[in-house]
PDB file of C-alpha atoms and ligand atoms in Angstrom:
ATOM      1  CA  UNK A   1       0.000   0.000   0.000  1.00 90.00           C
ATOM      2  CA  UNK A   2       1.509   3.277  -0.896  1.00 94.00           C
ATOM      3  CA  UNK A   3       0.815   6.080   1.239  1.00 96.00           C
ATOM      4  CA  UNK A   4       1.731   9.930   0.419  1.00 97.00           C
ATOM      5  CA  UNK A   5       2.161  11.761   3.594  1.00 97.00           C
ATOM      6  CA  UNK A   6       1.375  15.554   3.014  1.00 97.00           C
ATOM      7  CA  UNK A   7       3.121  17.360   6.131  1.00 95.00           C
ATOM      8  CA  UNK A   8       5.092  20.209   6.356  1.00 94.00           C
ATOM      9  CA  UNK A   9       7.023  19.804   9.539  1.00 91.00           C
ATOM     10  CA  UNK A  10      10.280  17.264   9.105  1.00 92.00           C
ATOM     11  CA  UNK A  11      10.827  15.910  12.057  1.00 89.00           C
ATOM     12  CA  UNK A  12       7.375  15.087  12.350  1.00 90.00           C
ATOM     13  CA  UNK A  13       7.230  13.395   8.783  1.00 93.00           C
ATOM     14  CA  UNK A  14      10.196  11.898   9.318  1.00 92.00           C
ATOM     15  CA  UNK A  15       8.946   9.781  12.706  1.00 91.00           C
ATOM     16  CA  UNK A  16       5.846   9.057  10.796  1.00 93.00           C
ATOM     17  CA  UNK A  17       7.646   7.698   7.467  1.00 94.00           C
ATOM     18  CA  UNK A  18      10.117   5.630   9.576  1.00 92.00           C
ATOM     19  CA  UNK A  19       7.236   4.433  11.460  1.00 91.00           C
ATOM     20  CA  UNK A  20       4.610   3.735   8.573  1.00 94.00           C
ATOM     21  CA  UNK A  21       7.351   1.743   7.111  1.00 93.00           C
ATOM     22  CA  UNK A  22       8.148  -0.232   9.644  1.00 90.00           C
ATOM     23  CA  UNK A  23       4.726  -1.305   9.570  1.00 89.00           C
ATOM     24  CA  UNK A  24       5.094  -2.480   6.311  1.00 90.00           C
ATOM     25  CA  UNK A  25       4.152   0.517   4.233  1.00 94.00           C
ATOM     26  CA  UNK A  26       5.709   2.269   1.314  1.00 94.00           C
ATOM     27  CA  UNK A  27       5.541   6.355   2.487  1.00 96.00           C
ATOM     28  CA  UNK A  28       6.529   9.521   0.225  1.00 95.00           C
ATOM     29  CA  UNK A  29       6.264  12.935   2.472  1.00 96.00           C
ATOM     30  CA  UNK A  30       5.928  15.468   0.780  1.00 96.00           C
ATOM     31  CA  UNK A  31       5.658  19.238   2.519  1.00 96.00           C
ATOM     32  CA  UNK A  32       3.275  21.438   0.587  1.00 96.00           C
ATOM     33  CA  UNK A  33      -0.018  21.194  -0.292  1.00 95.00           C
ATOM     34  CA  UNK A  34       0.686  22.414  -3.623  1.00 95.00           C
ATOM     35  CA  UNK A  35       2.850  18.977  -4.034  1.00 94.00           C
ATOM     36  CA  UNK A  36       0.000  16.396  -2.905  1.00 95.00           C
ATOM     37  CA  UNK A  37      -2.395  18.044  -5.403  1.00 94.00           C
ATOM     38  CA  UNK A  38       0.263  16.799  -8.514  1.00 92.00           C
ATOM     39  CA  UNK A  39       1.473  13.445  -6.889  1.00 90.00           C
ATOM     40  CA  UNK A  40       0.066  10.282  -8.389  1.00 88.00           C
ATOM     41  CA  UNK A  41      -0.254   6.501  -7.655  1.00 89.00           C
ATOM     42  CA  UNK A  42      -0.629   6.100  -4.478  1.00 91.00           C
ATOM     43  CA  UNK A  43      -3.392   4.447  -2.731  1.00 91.00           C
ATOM     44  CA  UNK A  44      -4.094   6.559   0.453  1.00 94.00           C
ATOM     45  CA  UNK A  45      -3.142  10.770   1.473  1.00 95.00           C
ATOM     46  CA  UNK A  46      -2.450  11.292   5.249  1.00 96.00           C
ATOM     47  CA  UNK A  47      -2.975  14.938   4.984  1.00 95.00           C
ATOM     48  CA  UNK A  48      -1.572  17.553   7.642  1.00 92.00           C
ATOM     49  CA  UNK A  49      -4.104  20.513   8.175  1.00 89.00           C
ATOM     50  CA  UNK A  50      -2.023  23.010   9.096  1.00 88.00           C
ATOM     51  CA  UNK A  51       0.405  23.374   5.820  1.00 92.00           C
ATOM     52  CA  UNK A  52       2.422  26.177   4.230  1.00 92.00           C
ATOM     53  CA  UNK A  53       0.628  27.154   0.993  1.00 95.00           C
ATOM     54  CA  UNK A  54      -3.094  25.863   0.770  1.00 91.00           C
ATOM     55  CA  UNK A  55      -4.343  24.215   4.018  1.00 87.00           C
ATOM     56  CA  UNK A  56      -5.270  20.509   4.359  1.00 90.00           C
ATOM     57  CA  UNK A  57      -8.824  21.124   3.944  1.00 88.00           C
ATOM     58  CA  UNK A  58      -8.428  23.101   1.130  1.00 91.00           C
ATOM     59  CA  UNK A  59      -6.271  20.635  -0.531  1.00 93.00           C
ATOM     60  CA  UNK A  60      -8.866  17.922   0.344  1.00 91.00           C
ATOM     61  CA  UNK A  61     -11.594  19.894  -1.414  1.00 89.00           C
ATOM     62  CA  UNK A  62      -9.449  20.635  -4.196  1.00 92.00           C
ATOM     63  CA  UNK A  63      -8.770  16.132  -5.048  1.00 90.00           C
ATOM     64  CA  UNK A  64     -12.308  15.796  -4.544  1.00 86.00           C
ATOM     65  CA  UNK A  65     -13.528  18.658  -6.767  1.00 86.00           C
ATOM     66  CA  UNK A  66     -11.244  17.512  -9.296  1.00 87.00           C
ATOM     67  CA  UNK A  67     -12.940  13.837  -9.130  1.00 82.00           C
ATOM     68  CA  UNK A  68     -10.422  11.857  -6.896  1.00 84.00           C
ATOM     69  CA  UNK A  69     -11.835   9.222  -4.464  1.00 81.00           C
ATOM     70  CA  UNK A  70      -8.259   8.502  -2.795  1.00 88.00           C
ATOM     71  CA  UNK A  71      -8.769   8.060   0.320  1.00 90.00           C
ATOM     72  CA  UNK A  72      -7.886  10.916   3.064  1.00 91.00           C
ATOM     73  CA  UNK A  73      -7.058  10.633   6.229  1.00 92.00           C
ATOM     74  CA  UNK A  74      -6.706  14.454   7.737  1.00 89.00           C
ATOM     75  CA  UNK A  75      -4.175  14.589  10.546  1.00 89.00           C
ATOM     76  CA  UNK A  76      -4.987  17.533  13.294  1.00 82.00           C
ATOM     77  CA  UNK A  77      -3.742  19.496  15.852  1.00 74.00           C
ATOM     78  CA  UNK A  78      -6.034  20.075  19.048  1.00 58.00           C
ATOM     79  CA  UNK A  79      -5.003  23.566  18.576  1.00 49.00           C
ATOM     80  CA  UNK A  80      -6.226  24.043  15.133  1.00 54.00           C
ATOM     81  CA  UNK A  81      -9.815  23.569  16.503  1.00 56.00           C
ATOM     82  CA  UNK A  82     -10.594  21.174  13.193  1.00 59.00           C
ATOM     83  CA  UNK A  83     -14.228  20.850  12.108  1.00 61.00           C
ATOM     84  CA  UNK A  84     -14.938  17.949  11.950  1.00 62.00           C
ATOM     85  CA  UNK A  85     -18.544  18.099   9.987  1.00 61.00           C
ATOM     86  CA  UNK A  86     -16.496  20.599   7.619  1.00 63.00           C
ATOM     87  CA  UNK A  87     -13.404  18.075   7.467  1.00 66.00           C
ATOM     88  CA  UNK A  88     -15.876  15.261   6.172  1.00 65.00           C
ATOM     89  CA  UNK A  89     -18.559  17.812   4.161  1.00 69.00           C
ATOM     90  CA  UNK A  90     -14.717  18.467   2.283  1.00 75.00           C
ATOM     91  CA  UNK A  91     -14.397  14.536   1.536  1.00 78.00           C
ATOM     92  CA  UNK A  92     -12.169  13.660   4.376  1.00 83.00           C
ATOM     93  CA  UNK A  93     -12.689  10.519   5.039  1.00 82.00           C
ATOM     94  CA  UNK A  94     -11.412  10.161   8.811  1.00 82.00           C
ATOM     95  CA  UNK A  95      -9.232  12.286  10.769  1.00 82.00           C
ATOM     96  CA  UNK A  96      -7.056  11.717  13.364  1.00 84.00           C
ATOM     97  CA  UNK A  97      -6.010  14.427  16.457  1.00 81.00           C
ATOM     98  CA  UNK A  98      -2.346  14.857  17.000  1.00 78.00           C
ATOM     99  CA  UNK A  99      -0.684  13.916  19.262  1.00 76.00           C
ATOM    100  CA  UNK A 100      -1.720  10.243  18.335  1.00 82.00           C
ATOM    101  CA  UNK A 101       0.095   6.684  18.548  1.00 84.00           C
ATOM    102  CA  UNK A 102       1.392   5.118  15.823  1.00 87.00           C
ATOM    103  CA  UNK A 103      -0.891   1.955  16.283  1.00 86.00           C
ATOM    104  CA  UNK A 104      -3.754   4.174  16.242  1.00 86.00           C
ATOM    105  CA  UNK A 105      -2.516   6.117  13.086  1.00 92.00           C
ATOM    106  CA  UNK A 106      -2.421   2.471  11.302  1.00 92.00           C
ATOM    107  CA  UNK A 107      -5.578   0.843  12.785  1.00 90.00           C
ATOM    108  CA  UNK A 108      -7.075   4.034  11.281  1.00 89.00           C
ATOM    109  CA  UNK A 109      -5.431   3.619   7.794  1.00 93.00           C
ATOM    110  CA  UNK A 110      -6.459  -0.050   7.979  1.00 90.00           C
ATOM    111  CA  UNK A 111     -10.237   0.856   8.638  1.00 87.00           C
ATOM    112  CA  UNK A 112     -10.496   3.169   5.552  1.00 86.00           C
ATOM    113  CA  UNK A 113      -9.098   1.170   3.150  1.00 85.00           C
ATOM    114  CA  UNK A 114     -11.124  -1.608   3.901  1.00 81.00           C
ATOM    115  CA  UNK A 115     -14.465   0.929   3.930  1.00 77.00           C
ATOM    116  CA  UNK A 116     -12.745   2.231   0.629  1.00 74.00           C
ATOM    117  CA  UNK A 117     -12.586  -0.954  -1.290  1.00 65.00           C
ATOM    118  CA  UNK A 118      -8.819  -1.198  -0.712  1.00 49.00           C
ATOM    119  CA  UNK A 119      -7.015  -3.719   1.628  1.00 41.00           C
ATOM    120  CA  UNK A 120      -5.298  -2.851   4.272  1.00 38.00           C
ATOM    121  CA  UNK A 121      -3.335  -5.694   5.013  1.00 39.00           C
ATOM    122  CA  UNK A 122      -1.177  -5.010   2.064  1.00 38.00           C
ATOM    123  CA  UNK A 123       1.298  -3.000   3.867  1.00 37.00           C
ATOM    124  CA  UNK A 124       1.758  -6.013   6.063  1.00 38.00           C
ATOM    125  CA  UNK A 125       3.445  -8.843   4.621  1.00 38.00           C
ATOM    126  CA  UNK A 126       3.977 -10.428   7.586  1.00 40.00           C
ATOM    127  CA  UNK A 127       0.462 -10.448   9.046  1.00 42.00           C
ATOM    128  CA  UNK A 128       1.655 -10.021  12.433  1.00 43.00           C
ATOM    129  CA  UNK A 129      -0.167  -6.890  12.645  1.00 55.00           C
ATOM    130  CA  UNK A 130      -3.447  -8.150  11.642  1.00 76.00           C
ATOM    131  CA  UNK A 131      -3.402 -10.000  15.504  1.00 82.00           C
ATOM    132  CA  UNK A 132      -4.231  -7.375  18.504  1.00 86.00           C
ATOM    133  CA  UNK A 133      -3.655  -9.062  21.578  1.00 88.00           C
ATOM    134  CA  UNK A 134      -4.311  -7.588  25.196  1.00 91.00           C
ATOM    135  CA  UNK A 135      -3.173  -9.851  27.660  1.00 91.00           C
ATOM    136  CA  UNK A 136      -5.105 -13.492  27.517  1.00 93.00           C
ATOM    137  CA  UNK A 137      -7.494 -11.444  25.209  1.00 94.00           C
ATOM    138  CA  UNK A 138      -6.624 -12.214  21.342  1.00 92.00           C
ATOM    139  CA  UNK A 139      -7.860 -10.556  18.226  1.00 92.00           C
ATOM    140  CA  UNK A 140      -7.518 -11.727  14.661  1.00 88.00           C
ATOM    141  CA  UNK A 141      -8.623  -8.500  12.230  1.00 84.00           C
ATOM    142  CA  UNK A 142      -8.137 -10.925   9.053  1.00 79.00           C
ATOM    143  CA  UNK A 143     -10.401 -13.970  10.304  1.00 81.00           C
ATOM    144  CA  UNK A 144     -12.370 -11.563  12.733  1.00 85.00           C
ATOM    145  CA  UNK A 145     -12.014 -13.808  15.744  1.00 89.00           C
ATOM    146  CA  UNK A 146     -11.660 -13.654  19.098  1.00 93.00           C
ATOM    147  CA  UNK A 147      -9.824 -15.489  21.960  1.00 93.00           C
ATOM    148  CA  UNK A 148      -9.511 -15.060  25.456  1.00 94.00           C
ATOM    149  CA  UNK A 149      -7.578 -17.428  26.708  1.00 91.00           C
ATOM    150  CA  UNK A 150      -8.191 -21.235  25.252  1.00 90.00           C
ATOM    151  CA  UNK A 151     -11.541 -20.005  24.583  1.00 92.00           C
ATOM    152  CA  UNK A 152     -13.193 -18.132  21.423  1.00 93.00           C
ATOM    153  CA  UNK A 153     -15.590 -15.289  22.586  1.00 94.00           C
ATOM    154  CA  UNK A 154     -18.858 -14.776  19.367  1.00 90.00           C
ATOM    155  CA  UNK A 155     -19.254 -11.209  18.834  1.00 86.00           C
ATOM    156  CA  UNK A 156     -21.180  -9.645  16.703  1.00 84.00           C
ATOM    157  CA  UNK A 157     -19.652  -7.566  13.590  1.00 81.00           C
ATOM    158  CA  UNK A 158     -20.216  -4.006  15.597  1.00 82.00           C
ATOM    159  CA  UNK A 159     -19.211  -5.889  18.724  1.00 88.00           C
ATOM    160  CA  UNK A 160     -16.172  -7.161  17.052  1.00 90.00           C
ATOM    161  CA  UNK A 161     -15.492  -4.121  15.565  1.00 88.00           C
ATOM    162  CA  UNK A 162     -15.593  -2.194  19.063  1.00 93.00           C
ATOM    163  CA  UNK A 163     -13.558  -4.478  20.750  1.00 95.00           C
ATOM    164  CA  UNK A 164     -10.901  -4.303  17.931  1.00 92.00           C
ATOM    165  CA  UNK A 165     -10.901  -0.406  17.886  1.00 92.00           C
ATOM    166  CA  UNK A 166     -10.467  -0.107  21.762  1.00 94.00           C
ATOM    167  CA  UNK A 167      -7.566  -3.021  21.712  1.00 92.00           C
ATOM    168  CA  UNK A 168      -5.605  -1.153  18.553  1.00 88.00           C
ATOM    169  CA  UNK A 169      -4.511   0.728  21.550  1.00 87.00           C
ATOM    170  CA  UNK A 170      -4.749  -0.714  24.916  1.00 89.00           C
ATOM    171  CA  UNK A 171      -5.329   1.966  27.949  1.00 91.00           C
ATOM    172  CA  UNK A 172      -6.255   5.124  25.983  1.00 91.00           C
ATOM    173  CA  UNK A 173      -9.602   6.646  26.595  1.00 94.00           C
ATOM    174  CA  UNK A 174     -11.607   7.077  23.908  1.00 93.00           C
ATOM    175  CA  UNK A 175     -14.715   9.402  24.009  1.00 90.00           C
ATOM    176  CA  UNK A 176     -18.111   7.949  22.856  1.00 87.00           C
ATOM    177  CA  UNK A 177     -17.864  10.157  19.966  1.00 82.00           C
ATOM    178  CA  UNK A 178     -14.984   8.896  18.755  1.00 84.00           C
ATOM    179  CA  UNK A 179     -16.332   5.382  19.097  1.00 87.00           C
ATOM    180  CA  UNK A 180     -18.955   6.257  16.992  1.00 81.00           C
ATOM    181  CA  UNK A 181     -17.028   7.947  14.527  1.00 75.00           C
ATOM    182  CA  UNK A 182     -14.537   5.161  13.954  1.00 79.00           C
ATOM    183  CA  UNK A 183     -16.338   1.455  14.257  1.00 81.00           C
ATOM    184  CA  UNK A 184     -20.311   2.997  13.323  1.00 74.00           C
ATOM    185  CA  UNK A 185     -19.677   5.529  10.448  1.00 62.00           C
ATOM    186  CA  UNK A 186     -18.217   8.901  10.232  1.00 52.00           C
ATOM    187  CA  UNK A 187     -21.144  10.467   9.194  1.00 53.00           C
ATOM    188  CA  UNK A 188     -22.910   8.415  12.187  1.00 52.00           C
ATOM    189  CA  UNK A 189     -24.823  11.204  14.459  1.00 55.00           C
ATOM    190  CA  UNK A 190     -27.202   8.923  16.213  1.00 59.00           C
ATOM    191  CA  UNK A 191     -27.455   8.951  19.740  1.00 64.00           C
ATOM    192  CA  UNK A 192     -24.246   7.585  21.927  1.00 67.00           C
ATOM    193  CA  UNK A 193     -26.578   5.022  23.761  1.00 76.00           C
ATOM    194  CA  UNK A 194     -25.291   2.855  21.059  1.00 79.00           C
ATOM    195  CA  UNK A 195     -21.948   2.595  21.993  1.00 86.00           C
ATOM    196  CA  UNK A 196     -23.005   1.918  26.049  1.00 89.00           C
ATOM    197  CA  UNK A 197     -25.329  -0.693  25.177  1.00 87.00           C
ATOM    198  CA  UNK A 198     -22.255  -2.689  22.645  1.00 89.00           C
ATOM    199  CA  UNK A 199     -19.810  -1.964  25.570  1.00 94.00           C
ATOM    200  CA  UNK A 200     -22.275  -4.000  28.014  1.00 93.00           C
ATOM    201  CA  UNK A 201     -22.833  -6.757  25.317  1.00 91.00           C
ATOM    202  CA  UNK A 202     -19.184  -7.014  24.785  1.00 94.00           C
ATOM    203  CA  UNK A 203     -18.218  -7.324  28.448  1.00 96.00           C
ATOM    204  CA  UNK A 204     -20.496  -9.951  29.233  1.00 94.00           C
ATOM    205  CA  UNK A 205     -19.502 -11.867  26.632  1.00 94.00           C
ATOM    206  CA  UNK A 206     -15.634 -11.258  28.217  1.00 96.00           C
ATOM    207  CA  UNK A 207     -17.271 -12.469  31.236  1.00 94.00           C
ATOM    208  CA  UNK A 208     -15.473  -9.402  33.874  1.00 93.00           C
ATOM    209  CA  UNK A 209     -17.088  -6.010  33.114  1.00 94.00           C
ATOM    210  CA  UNK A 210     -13.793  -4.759  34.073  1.00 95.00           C
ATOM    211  CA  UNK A 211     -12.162  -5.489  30.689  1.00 96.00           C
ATOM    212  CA  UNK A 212     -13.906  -2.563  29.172  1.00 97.00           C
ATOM    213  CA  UNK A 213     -13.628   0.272  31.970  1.00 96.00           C
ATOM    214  CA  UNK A 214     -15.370   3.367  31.732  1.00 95.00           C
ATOM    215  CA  UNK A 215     -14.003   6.682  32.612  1.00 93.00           C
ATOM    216  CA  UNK A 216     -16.576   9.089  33.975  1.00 91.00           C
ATOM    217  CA  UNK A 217     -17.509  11.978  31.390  1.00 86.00           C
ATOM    218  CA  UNK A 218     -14.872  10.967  28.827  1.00 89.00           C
ATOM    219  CA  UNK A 219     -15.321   7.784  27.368  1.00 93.00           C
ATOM    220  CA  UNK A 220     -13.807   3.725  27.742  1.00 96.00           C
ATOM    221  CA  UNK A 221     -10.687   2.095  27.720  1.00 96.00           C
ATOM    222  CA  UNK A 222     -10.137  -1.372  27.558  1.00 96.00           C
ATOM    223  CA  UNK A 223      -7.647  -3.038  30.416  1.00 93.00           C
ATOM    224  CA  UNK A 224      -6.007  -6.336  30.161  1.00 90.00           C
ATOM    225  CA  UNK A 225      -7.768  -8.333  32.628  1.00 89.00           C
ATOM    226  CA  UNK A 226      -6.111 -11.315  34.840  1.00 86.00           C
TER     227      UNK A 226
HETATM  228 CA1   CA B 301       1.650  21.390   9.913  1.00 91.61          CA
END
């Protein structure tokens, strides 16, 4: 999978591009987005918003206005106060907040291209990556199953999903929006009851409540459990 990276700050790119290739990617950074709207053949933009010449969304509106459907993956600063009904209205099609993990950054790539129609286990020839495991708790992406321990846990495909978003990165709180955002659908705006009532479904079928923990007024984290 070849993945242009549009940001304008080196070090920055350069920790991403040593990182995205490590995971099996092939990266090109380029700085400007004046650059990304001439680059060809590659099958995914990580796009910076804050950039030199045009800004990220402006860039984003510009490949989709000129009839690209590569997929786009905006990459924010907190500070930058990103809109994120403008960022999709402009054909975004997931963002990410900086500062962000690494694991995150690819469980995110992975989920659009398989939305997209692409497949995002190319960039990972050894398929290690395609298992998420969290303690006894083990998570195949490729065969969508689940393990905990010597014993395989049904879930259903949101449940799955869910479980696989919140174990891409073990620990980190993720708000119910977010949730939403990432295993419904971006343009999801239904009420966040949804994601309580999977999160009870899910623990129960983990069989310790405690594997999903929820962190007053912000969101859940899943915990490796004993
Ligand atoms: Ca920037």
């Amino acid at each position: 999978m070849r993945l242009l990276l549009v940001e304008d700050d080196p070090s920055i790119a350069a920790t991403l591009e040593q990182g995205l290739r490590s995971h099996g990617f092939d990266v090109v950074a380029v700085p400007t987005g004046g650059a990304a709207l001439t680059a060809t053949g590659y099958d995914l933009v990580l796009l910076d918003l804050g950039l030199p010449d045009l800004d990220g969304a402006e860039v984003c509106r510009r490949l989709r206005a000129s009839g690209s459907s590569l997929p786009i993956i905006m990459l924010t600063a907190r500070a930058e106060e990103f809109d994120r009904v403008l960022g999709l209205e402009l054909g975004a099609d997931d963002y990410v907040t900086k500062p962000f993990s690494l694991r995150e950054l690819v469980a995110r790539i992975r989920a659009v291209a398989r939305r997209t129609g692409g497949s995002g286990a190319v960039g990972d020839p050894a398929g290690a990556e395609r298992l998420l495991q969290v303690g006894r708790l083990v998570i195949d992406l490729r065969t969508r199953r689940v393990r905990l321990g010597e014993g395989e846990v049904t879930l259903t495909a949101k449940e799955f999903d869910l479980l696989a978003y919140l174990a891409a990165d073990p620990g980190a709180v993720h708000t119910r929006t977010e949730i939403l955002e990432h295993v419904w659908d971006a343009h999801w705006y239904g009420p966040t009851k949804t994601v309580d009532a999977h999160v009870a479904s899910v623990r129960k079928k983990l069989g310790d409540p405690e594997w999903i923990q929820a962190v007053r007024g912000v969101g859940f984290r899943l915990e490796a459990r004993p």
